[in-house]
C-alpha positions as MATLAB code, in Angstrom:
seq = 'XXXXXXXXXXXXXXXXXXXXXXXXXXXXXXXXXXXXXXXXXXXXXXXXXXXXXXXXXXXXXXXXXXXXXXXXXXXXXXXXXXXXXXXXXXXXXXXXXXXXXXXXXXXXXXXXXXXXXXXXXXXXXXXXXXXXXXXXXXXXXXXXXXXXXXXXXXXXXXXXXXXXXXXX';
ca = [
      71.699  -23.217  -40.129;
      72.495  -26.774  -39.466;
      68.860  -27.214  -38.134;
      67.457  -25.613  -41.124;
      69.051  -27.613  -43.684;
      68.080  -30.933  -41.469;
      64.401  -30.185  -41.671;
      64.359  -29.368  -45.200;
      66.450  -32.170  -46.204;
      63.546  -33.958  -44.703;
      60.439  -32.711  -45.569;
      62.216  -32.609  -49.540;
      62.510  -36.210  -48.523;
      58.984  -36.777  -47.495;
      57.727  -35.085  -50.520;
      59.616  -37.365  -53.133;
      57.449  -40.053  -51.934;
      55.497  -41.633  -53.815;
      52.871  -43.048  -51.331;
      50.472  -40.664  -49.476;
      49.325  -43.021  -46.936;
      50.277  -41.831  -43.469;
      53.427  -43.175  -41.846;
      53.585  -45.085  -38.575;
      55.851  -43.619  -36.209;
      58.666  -46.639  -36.911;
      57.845  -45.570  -40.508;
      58.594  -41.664  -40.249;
      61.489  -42.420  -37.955;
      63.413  -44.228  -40.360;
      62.431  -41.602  -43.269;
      63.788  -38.976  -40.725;
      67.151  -40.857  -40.113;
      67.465  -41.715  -43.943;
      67.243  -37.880  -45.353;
      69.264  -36.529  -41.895;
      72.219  -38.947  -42.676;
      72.047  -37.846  -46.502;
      72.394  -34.169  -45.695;
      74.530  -34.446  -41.784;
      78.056  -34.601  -43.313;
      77.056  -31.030  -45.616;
      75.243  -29.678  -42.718;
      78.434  -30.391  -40.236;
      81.310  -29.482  -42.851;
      79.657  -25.747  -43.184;
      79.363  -25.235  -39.961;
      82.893  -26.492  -39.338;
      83.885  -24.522  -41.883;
      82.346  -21.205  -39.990;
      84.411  -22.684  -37.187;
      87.681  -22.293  -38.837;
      87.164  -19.035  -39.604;
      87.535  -17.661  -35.860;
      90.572  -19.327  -35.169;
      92.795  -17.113  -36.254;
      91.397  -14.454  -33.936;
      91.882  -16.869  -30.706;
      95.775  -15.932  -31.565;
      95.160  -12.556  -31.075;
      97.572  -11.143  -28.347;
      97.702   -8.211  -26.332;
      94.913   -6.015  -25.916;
      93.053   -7.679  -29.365;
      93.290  -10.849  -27.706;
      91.765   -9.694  -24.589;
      89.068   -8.059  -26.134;
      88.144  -10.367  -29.276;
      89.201  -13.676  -28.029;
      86.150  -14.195  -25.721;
      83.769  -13.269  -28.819;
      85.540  -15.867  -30.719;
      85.133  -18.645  -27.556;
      81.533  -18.069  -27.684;
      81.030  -17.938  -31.183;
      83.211  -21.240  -31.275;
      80.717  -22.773  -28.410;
      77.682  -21.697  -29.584;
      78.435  -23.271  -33.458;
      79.352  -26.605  -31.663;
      76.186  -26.555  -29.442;
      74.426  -26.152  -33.086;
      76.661  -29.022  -34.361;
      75.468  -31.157  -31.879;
      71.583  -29.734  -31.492;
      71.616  -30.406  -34.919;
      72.660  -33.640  -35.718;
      70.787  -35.006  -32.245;
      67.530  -33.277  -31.226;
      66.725  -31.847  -34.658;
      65.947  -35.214  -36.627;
      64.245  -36.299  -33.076;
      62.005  -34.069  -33.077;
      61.085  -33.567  -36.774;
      60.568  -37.382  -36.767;
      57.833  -36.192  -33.910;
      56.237  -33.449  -35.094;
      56.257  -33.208  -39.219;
      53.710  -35.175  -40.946;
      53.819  -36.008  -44.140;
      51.365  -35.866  -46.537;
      49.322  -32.717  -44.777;
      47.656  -30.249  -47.026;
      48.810  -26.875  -45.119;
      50.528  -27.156  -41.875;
      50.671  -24.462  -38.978;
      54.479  -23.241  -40.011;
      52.665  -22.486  -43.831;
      49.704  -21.070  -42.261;
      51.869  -18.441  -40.147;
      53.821  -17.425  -43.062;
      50.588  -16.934  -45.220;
      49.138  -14.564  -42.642;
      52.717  -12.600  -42.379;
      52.778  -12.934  -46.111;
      49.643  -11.101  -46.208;
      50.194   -8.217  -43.463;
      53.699   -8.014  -45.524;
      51.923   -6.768  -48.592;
      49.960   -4.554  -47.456;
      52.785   -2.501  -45.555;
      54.579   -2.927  -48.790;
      52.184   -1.731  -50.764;
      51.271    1.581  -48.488;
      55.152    1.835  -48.229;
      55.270    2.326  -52.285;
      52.144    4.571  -52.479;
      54.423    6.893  -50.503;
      57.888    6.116  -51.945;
      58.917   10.228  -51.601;
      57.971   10.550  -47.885;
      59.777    7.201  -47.289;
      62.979    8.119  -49.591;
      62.912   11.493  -47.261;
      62.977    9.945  -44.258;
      65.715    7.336  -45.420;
      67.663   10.219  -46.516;
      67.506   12.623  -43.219;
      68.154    9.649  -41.499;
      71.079    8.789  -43.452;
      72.381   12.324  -42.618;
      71.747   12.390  -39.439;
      73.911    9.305  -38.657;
      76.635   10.636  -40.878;
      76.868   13.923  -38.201;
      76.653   11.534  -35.412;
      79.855    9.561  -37.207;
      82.015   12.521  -37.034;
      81.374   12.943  -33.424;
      82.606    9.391  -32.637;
      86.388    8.957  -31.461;
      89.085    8.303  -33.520;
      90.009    5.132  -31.146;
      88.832    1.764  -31.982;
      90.546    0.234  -29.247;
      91.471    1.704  -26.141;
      94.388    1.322  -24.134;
      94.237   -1.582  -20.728;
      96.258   -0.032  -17.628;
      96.709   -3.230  -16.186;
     100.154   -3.517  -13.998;
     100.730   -0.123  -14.254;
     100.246    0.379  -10.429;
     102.555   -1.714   -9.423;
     104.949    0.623  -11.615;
     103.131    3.750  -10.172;
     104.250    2.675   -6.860;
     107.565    1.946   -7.023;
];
């Protein structure tokens, strides 16, 4: 998310301009570093924020800790990895590759073509809205059996150090 809201911050910044002429590299690099700085502290504080709310589960003990700690560790490495992508290489390479002042870029192009592959899926999708609500609804049944079948455990017992009792 943090690398989202650093290249929109820009390219919002790019398009308050009021000059169209291109930008020289020095140029775009210090309209890059200008909008990043303005949005870095909201971008950073949210994902903090995200942060905070796994560590309650790295005080997990017992057999929650063992099993829901690691997904919290990763989580918790993977947002600052983000943190840092996105405060680093983000503005680096939108100072590189956006260019201001172009009519229709590649990203735009892309999501007029899925745009336009979208509609038309959508549209056969509502000329058969029964078939489709049929579907959704044997489906929905179907996974509702399949729910009672599952076990009533949601986590299972460890056996760890129980041999050494088994022994004795």
């Amino acid at each position: 998310d943090g690398a989202v809201i650093i290249v929109e911050a820009t390219l919002h910044h790019l398009g308050l301009r009021k000059s169209i002429s291109k930008l020289t590299q020095n140029e775009m690099d210090d309209e890059v570093f200008l909008s990043a700085s303005k949005i870095r502290s909201s971008a950073a504080f949210g994902e903090i924020i995200i942060l905070i709310v796994y560590l309650p589960i790295l005080t997990l003990i017992g057999i929650e800790g063992k099993m829901f700690r690691p997904m919290a560790q990763t989580v918790g490495f993977a947002l600052i990895g983000a943190l840092i992508f996105s405060v680093t290489y983000v503005p680096a390479l939108a100072a590189l590759v956006l260019k201001p002042g172009e009519r229709e870029n590649r990203s735009e192009r892309v999501m007029h073509q899925l745009r336009l592959r979208y509609e038309s899926v959508l549209q056969r999708a509502l000329n058969r809205g029964g078939s489709i609500l049929s579907v959704a609804l044997a489906l929905f049944v179907g996974a509702l059996l399949l729910f009672q079948q599952l076990g009533s455990v949601f986590i299972p017992s460890l056996e760890e150090g129980d041999l050494a009792m088994q022994l004795s």
